[in-house]
Short mmCIF file of C-alpha atoms in Angstrom, two decimals:
data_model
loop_
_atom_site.label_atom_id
_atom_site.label_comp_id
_atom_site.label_asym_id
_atom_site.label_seq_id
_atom_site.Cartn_x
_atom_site.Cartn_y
_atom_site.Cartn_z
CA UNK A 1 49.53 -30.04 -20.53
CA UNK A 2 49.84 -26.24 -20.85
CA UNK A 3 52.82 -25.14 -21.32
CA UNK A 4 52.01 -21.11 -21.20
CA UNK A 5 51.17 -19.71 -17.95
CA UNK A 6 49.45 -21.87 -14.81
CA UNK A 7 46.74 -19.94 -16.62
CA UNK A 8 45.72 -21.72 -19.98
CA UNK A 9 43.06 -21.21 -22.56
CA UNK A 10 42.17 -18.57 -25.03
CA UNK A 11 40.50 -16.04 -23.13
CA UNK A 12 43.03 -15.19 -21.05
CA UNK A 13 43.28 -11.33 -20.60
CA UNK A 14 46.48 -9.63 -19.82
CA UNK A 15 45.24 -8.14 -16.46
CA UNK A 16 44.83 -11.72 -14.84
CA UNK A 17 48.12 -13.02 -15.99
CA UNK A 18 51.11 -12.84 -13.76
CA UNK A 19 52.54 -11.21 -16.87
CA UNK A 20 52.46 -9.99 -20.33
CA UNK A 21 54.10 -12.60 -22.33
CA UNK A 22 51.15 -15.30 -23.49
CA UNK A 23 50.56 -16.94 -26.10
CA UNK A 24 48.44 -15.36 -29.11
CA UNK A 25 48.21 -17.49 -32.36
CA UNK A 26 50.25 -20.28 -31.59
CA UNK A 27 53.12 -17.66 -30.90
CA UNK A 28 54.48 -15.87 -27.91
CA UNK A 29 53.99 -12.18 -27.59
CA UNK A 30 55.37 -10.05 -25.62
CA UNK A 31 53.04 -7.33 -24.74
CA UNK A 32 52.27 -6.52 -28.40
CA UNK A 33 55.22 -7.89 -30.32
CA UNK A 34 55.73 -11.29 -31.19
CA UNK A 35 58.91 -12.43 -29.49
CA UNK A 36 60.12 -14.71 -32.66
CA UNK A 37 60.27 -11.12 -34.43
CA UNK A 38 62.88 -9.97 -31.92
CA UNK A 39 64.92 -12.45 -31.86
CA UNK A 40 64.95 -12.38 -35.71
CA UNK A 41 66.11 -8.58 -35.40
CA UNK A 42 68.42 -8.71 -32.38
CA UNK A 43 69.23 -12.39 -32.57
CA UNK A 44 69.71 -15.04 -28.99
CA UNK A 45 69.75 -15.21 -26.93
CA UNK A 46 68.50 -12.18 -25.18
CA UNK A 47 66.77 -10.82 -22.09
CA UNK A 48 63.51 -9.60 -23.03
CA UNK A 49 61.57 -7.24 -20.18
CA UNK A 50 57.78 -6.04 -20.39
CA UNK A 51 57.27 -2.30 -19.38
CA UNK A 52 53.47 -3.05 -18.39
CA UNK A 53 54.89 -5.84 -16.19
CA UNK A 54 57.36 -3.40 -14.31
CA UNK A 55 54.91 -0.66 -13.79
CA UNK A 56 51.61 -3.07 -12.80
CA UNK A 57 53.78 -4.82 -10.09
CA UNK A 58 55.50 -1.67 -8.82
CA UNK A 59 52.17 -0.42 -8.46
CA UNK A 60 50.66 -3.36 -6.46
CA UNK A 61 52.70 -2.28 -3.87
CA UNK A 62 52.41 1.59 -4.15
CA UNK A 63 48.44 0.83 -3.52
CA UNK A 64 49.36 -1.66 -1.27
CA UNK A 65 50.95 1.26 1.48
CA UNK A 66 48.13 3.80 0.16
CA UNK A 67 46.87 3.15 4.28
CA UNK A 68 49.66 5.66 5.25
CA UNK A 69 53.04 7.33 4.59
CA UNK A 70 55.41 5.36 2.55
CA UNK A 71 58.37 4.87 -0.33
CA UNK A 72 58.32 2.14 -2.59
CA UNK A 73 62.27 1.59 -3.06
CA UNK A 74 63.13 -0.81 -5.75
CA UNK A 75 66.36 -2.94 -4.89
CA UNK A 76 67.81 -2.83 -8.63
CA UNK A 77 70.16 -4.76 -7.24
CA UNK A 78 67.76 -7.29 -9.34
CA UNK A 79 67.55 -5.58 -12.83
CA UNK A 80 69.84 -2.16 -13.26
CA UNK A 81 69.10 -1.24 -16.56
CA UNK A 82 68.98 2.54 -17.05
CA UNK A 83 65.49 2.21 -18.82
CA UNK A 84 64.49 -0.09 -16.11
CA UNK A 85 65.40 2.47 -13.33
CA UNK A 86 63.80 5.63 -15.61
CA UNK A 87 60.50 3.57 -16.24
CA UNK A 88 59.83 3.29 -12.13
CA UNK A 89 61.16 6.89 -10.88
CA UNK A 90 58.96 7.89 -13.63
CA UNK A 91 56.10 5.81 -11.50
CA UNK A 92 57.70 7.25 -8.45
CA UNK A 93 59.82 4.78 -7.29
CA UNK A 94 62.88 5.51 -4.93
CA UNK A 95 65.98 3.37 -5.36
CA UNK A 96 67.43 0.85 -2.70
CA UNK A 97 71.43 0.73 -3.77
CA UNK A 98 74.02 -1.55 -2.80
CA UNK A 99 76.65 -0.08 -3.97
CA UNK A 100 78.56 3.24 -5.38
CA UNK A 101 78.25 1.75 -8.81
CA UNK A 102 73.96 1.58 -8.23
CA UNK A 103 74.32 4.58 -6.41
CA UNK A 104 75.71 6.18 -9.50
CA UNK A 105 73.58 4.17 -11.80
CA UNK A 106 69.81 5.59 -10.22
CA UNK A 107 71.52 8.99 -10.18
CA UNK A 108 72.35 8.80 -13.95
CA UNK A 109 68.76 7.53 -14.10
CA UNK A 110 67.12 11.15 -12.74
CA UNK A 111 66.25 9.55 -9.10
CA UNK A 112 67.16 12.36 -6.97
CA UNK A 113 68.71 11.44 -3.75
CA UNK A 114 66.03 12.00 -1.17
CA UNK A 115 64.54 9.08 -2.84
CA UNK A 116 67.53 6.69 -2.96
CA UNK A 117 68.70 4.35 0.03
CA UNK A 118 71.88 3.09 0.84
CA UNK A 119 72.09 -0.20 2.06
CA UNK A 120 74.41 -3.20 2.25
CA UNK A 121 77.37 -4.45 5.12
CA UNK A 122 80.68 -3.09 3.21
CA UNK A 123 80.29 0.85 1.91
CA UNK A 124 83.60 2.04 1.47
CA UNK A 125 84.88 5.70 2.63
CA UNK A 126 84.81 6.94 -1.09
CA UNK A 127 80.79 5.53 -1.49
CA UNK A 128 79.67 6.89 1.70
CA UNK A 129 81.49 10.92 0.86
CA UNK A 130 79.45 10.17 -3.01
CA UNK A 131 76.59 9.86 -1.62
CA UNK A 132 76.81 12.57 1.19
CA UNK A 133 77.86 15.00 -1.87
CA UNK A 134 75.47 13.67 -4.29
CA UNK A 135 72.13 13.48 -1.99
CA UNK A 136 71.16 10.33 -0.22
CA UNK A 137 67.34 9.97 1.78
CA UNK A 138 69.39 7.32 4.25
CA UNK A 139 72.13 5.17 4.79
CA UNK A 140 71.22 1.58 6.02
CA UNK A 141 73.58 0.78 8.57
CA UNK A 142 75.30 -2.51 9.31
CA UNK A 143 77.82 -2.31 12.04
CA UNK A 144 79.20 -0.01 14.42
CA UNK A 145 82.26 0.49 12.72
CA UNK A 146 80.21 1.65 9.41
CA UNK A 147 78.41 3.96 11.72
CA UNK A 148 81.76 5.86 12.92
CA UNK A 149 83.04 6.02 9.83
CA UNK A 150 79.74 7.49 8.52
CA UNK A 151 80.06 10.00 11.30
CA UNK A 152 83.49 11.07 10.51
CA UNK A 153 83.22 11.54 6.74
CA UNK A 154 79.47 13.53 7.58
CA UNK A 155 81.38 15.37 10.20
CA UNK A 156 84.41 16.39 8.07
CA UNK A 157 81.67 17.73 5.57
CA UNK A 158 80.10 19.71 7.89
CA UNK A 159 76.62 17.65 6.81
CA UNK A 160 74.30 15.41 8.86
CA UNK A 161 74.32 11.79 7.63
CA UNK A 162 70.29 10.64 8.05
CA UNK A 163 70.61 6.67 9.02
CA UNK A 164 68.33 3.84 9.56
CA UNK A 165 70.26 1.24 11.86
CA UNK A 166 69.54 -2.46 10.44
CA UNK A 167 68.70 -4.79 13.31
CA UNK A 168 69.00 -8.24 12.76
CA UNK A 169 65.67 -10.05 14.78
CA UNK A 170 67.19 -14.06 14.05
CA UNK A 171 63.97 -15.10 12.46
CA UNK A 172 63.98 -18.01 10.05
CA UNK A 173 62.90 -16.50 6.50
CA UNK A 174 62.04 -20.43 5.15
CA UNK A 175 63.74 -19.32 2.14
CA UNK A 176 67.15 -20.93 0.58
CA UNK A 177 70.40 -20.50 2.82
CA UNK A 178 72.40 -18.19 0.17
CA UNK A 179 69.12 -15.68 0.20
CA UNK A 180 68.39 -15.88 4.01
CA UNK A 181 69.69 -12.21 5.72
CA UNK A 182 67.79 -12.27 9.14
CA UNK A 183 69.20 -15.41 10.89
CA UNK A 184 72.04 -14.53 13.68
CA UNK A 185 74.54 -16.63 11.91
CA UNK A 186 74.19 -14.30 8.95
CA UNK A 187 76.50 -10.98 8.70
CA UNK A 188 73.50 -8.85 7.88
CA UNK A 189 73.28 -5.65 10.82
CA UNK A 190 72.91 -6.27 14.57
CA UNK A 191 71.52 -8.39 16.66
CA UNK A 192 68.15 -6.90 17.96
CA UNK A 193 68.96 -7.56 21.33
CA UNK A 194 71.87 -5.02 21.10
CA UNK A 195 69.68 -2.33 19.05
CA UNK A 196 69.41 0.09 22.29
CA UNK A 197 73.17 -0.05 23.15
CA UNK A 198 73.97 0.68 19.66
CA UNK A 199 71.33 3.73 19.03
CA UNK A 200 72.66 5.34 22.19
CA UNK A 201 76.04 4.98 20.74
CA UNK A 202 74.65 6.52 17.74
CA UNK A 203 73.01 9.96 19.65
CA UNK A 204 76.56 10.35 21.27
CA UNK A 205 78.22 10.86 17.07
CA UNK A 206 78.78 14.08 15.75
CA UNK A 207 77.17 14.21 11.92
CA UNK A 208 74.55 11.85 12.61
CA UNK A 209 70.68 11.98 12.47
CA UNK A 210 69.03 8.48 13.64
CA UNK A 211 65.53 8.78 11.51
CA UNK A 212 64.43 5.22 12.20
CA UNK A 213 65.16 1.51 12.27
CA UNK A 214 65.65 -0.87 9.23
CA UNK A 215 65.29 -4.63 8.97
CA UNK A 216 65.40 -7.09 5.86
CA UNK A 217 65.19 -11.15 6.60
CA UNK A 218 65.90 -12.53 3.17
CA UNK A 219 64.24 -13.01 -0.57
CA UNK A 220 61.64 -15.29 -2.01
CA UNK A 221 59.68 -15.37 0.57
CA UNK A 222 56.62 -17.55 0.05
CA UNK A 223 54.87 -17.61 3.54
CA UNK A 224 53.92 -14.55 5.47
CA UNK A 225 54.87 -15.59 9.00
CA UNK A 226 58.22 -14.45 8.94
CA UNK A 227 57.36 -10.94 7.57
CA UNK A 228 55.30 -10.94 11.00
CA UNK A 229 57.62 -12.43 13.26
CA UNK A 230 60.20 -9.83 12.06
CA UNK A 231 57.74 -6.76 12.25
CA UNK A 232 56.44 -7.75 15.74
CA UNK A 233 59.89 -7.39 16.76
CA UNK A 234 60.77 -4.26 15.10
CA UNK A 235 57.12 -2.84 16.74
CA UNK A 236 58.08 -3.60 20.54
CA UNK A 237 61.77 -2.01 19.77
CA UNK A 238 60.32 1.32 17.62
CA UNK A 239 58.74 1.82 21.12
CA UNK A 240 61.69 0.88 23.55
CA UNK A 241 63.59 3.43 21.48
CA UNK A 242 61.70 6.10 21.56
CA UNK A 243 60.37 5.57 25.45
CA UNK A 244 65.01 6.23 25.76
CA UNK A 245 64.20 9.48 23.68
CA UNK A 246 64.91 8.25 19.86
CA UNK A 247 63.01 9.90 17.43
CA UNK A 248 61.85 7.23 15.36
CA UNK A 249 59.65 8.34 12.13
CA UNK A 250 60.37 6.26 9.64
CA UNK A 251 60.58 1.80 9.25
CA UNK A 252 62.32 -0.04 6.53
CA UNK A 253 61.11 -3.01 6.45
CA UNK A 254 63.00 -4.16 3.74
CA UNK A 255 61.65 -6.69 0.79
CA UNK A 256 61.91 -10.25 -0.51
CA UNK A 257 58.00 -11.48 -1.18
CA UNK A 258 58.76 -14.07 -3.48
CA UNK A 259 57.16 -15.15 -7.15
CA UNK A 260 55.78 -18.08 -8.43
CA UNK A 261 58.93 -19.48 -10.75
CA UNK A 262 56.98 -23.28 -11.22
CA UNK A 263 53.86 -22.11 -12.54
CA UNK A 264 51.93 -25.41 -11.25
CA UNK A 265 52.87 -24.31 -7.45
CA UNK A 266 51.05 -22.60 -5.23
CA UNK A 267 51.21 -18.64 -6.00
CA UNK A 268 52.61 -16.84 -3.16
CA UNK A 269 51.23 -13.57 -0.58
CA UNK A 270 49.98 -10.90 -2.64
CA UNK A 271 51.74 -7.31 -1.91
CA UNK A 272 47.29 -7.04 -1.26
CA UNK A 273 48.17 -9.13 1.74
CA UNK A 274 51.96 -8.25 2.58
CA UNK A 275 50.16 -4.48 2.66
CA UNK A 276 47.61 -5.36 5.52
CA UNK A 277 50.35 -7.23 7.69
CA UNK A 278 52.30 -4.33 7.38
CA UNK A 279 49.57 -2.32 8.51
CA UNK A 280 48.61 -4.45 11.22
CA UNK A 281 51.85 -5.44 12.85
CA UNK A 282 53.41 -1.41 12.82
CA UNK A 283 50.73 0.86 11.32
CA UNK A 284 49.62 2.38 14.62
CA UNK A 285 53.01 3.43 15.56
CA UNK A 286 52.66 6.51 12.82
CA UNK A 287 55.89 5.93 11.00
CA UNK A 288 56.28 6.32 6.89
CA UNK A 289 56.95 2.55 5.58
CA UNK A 290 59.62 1.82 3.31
CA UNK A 291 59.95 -1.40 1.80
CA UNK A 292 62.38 -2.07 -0.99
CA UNK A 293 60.90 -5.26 -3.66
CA UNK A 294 62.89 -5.94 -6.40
CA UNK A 295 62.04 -9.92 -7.30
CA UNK A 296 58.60 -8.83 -7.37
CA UNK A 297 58.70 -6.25 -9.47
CA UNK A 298 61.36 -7.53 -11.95
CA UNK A 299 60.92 -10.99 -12.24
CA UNK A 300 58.07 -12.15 -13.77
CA UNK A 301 58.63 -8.63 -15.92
CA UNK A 302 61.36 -10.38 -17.88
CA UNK A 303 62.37 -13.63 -19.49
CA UNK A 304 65.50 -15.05 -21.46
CA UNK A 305 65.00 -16.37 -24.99
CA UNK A 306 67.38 -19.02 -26.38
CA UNK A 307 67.38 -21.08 -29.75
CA UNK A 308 67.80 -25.37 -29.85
CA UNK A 309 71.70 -25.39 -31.31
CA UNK A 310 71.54 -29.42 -30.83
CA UNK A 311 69.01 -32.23 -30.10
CA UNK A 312 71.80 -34.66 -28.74
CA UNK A 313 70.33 -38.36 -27.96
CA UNK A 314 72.61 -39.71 -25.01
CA UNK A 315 72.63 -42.85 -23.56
CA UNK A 316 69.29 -43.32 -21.32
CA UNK A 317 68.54 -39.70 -21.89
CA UNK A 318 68.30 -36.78 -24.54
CA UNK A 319 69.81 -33.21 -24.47
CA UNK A 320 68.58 -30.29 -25.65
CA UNK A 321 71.52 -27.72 -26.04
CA UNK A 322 71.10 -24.10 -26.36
CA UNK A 323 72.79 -20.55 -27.20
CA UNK A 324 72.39 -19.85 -23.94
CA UNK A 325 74.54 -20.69 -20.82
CA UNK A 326 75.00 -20.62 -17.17
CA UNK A 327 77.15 -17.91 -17.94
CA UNK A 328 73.61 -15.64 -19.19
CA UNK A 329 71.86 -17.24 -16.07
CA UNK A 330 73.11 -18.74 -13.68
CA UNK A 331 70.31 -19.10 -11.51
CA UNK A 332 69.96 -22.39 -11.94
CA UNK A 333 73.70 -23.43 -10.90
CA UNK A 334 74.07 -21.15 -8.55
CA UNK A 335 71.13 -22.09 -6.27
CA UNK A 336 69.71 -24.57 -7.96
CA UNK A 337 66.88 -22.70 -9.17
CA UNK A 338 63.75 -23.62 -11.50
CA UNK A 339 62.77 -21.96 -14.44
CA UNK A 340 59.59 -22.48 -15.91
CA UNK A 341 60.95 -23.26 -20.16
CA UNK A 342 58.57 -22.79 -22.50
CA UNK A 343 58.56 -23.10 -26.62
CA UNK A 344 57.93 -19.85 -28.39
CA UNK A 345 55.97 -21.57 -31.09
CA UNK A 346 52.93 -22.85 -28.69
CA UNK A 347 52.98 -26.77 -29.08
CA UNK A 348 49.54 -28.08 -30.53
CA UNK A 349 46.71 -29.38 -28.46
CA UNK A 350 47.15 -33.22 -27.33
CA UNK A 351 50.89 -33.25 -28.08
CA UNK A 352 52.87 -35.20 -26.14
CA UNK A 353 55.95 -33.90 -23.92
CA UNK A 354 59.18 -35.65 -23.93
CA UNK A 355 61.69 -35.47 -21.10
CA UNK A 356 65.35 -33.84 -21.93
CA UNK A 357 68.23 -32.14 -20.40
CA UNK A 358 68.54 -28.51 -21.26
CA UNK A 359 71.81 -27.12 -20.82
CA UNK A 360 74.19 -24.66 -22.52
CA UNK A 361 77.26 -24.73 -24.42
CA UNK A 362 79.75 -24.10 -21.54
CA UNK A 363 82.42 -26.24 -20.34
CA UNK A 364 80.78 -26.96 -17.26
CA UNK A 365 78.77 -30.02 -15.75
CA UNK A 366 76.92 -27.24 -14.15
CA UNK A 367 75.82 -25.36 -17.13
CA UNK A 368 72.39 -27.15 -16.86
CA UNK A 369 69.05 -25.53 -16.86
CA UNK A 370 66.90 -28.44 -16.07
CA UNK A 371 66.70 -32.36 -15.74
CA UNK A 372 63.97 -34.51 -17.35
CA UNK A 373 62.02 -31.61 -18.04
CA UNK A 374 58.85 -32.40 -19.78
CA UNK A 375 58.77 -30.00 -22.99
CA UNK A 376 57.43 -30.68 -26.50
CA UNK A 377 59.04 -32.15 -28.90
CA UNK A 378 62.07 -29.83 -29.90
CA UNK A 379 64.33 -29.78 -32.18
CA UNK A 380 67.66 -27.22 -33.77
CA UNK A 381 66.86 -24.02 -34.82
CA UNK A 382 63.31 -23.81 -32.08
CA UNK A 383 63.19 -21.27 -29.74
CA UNK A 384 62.48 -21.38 -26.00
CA UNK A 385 61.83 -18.61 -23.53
CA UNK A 386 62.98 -19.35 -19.39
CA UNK A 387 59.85 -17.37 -17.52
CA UNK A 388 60.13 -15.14 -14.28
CA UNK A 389 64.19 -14.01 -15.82
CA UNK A 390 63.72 -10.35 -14.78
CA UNK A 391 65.46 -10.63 -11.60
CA UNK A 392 69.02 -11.52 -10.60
CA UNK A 393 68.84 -12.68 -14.49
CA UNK A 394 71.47 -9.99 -16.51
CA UNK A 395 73.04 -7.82 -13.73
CA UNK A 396 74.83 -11.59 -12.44
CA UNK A 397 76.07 -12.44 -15.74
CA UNK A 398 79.55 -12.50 -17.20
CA UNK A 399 81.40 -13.36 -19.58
CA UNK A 400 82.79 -16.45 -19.12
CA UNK A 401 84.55 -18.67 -21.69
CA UNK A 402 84.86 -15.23 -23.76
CA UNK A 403 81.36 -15.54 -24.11
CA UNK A 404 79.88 -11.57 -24.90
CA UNK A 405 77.11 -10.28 -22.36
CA UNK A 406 73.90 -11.03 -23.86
CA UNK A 407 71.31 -8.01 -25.09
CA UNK A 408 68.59 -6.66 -23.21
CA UNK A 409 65.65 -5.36 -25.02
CA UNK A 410 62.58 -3.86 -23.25
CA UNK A 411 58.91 -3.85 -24.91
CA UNK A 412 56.70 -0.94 -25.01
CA UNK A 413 53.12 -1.83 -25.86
CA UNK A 414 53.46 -2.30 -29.72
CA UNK A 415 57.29 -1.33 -29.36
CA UNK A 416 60.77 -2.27 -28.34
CA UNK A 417 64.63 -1.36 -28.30
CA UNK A 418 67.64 -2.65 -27.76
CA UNK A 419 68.04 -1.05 -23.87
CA UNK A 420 71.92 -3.05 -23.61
CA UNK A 421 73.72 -3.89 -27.25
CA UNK A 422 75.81 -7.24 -27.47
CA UNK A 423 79.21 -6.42 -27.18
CA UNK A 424 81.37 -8.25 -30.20
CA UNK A 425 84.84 -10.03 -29.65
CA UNK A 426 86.94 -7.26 -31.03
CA UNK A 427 85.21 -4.95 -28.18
CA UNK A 428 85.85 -7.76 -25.61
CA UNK A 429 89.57 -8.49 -26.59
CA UNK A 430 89.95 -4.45 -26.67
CA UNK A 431 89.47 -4.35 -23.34
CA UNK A 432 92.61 -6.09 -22.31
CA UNK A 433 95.86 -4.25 -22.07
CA UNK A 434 99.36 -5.97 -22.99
CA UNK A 435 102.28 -5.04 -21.18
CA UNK A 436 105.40 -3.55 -23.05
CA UNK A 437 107.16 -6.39 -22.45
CA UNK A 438 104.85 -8.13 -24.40
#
C-alpha cells in the first residue's frame, strides 16, 4: 500500500506530483524542509502551505486563458493569509472577495483594486462605499435590491460603480448540496430567465456601468458537463443582451474545479481542459474571461500536521487521538469530507495497515476525522499530516472549547516562517471584557 501520493516509488519528481510534500528518506518534506523539523520548532499541530504549490497551480490556469483576454482572480475566501495573497499578486493574480474584511485583507496585501472583485449575496452599505473609495475592478451582483443600493451609494459619490450581474442558469453542479450555488433553489443571483428584465433595470440607474455578466454553479467540481451547460447558457444570453444594446466585454465565469482529496480516485479536469471548454463554449464572443479558483490553487498547496496524543483500544475498534480537532478542520464534520492521512515517518515496505478511528480531543461525537481508516501502525508521540488542507482548512477555524487558533507556516524552497503565530491563553482570555459590575 502507498501511503504517499497516488504516485509511489522513488523516482518521483516534484513536477509530476500533485504537490510538493513527498516522501524523501523515509521522511516527509515539504518542498525542501523536512516537516518533522517544523513541527519540532513551531510545535502541532499546524497548517503547513508550499509556495511552489501556490504559484504552479495559479499558473495552470494563467496558461490555461493564454487563448485570449483574461484575470485569474483567486477566491481567498479559501486561504487568506497575507503571505498567501502577496505570493499570487506577485504572480499576477487579482482577488475575488467576499467580504469588507477580504476586501481589506487583498488591499493590505498590495492588490490594487482594478484587480479585486466583489462578490457574494449580502454587501452591506459600509462594504460597498469601501470599496467605491478604495478601488474595486467590479462588483458581482446578486439581487436587485443590491443593485439600487449600489447605485445610490455610487451616485451619492459622484463615481460609476462597474458591475457584473450574477445570473443563476439552474444547472446541477453534481457536487455536495452545502457547495452547490447554481441550482434555482439556491439564493445565489437571478434566475437567467429574468437576466434581460433585470439589465434593463440596470441601464435605467444613475452610477452604474453594466461591463458584463457573471455566473458561478458551485465548488469541487469533478465532471466538466456542468461548466458547459452553464457557459452555453451564459453564450446565448451575452448575445440577447447585447442584440437589446448592452455592452457586454467582459464574463465571469466564476470557479470551483475540484481536487483529488482520496488519492486512489480518479483525478479530476485539468485547468488544460477547463481552459479549452472555456474557449470553446464563449471564446468567439471576444470578451476578457475571469474565473476566480481558489480550491485549486490552495488545496493541495497545504496540509495540517498533528501528533498521536493516545492509541485508545475500544471495544470492537481502536482510536487514534490527536492534537488536532474539528475545531482546526472541520471539513470533515461539516460536510463529511475525506482527507487523505498520512504518517510523517514513511511506514516500511510490506507493513501492514491497521484500521482506527482518528479523531480529536473535542467534546464532540463529531470531532472525527475518519472511520476504519487503514494507516500503519501508530502509536503516541507519531506524527500525521491530513493532505489537500490548503483550502477552507484555517480561515473556517475557531476556537472552540478555548482551544487557540492553530499556526500557519509557509515553505520557501529550503525555507519557512511562521506566516500566523499561535495565540496563548492569556492573549485569548485578554480578549474578553468584564463588566463593572463584575
Amino acid at each position: 500500500m502507498c501511503f504517499g501520493t497516488r504516485y509511489c516509488g522513488s523516482n518521483l519528481t516534484l513536477e509530476a506530483a500533485l504537490d510538493h510534500f513527498i516522501y524523501r528518506d523515509g521522511a516527509l518534506w515539504a518542498e525542501d524542509v523536512p516537516v518533522a523539523e517544523i513541527a519540532a520548532q513551531v510545535g502541532t499541530p499546524f497548517y503547513l502551505y508550499s509556495t511552489a504549490t501556490l504559484t504552479r497551480h495559479f499558473k495552470l490556469f494563467d496558461e490555461a486563458l493564454d487563448w485570449g483576454p483574461h484575470l485569474v482572480c483567486y477566491a481567498m475566501k479559501a486561504a487568506s493569509n497575507q503571505a498567501i495573497l502577496r505570493t499570487l499578486a506577485a504572480e499576477g493574480a487579482g482577488m475575488d472577495v467576499v467580504s469588507g474584511g477580504e476586501y481589506a485583507r487583498a488591499k493590505a496585501a498590495g492588490v490594487p483594486g482594478d484587480r479585486i472583485v466583489f462578490s457574494g449575496v449580502g454587501k452591506t452599505r459600509d462594504e460597498i462605499r469601501a470599496a467605491l473609495e478604495g478601488g474595486i475592478r467590479q462588483f458581482n451582483v446578486e439581487s436587485e435590491p443590491e443593485m439600487q443600493v449600489i447605485s445610490e451609494i455610487a451616485s451619492s459619490m459622484g463615481t460609476q460603480a462597474p458591475i457584473a450581474i450574477r445570473v443563476n442558469p439552474d444547472v446541477d453542479a453534481k457536487t455536495h448540496a452545502k457547495i452547490a450555488t447554481g441550482k434555482s433553489e439556491n439564493k445565489f443571483g437571478i434566475p437567467i430567465a429574468r437576466a434581460r428584465e433585470v439589465y434593463a433595470m440596470a441601464a435605467k440607474l444613475p452610477g452604474l456601468k453594466v461591463v458584463g455578466i457573471d455566473v458561478h454553479i458551485g465548488s469541487q467540481l469533478t465532471d466538466l458537463e456542468p461548466f458547459e451547460l452553464a457557459y452555453t447558457k451564459v453564450a446565448e444570453l451575452t448575445e440577447a443582451l447585447r442584440a437589446d444594446g448592452h455592452e457586454i466585454s467582459r464574463l465571469d465565469l466564476g470557479g470551483g474545479l475540484g481536487i483529488p482529496y482520496a488519492r486512489s480516485n480518479e483525478a479530476p479536469p485539468l485547468p488544460t481542459d477547463y481552459g479549452k471548454l472555456i474557449q470553446k463554449t464563449v471564446g468567439h464572443l471576444g470578451c476578457e474571461i475571469e474565473i476566480e479558483p481558489g480550491r485549486l490553487i490552495a488545496g493541495n498547496a497545504g496540509i495540517l500536521v498533528s501528533k498521536v496524543i493516545y492509541l485508545k483500544h475500544g471495544e470492537g475498534r481502536d482510536f487514534l487521538i490527536l492534537d488536532g480537532a474539528m475545531n482546526d478542520l472541520i471539513r470533515p464534520a461539516m460536510y463529511e469530507a475525506h482527507h487523505d492521512i498520512v504518517p510523517v515517518v514513511e511506514p516500511e515496505v510490506g507493513i501492514e495497515p491497521k484500521p482506527y478511528d482518528i479523531v480529536g480531543p473535542v467534546c464532540e461525537t463529531g470531532d472525527t476525522f475518519a472511520k476504519e481508516r487503514l494507516m500503519p501502525p501508530l502509536t503516541a508521540g507519531d506524527l500525521v499530516a491530513f493532505r489537500s488542507a490548503g483550502a477552507y482548512g484555517a480561515v473556517m477555524a475557531s476556537e472552540y472549547n478555548t482551544r487557540p487558533l492553530i499556526p500557519e507556516v509557509l515553505v520557501h524552497g529550503d525555507q519557512f516562517a511562521v506566516i500566523r503565530e499561535r495565540p496563548s491563553f492569556a492573549d485569548m482570555i485578554n480578549r474578553d471584557s468584564i463588566p463593572a459590575w463584575l
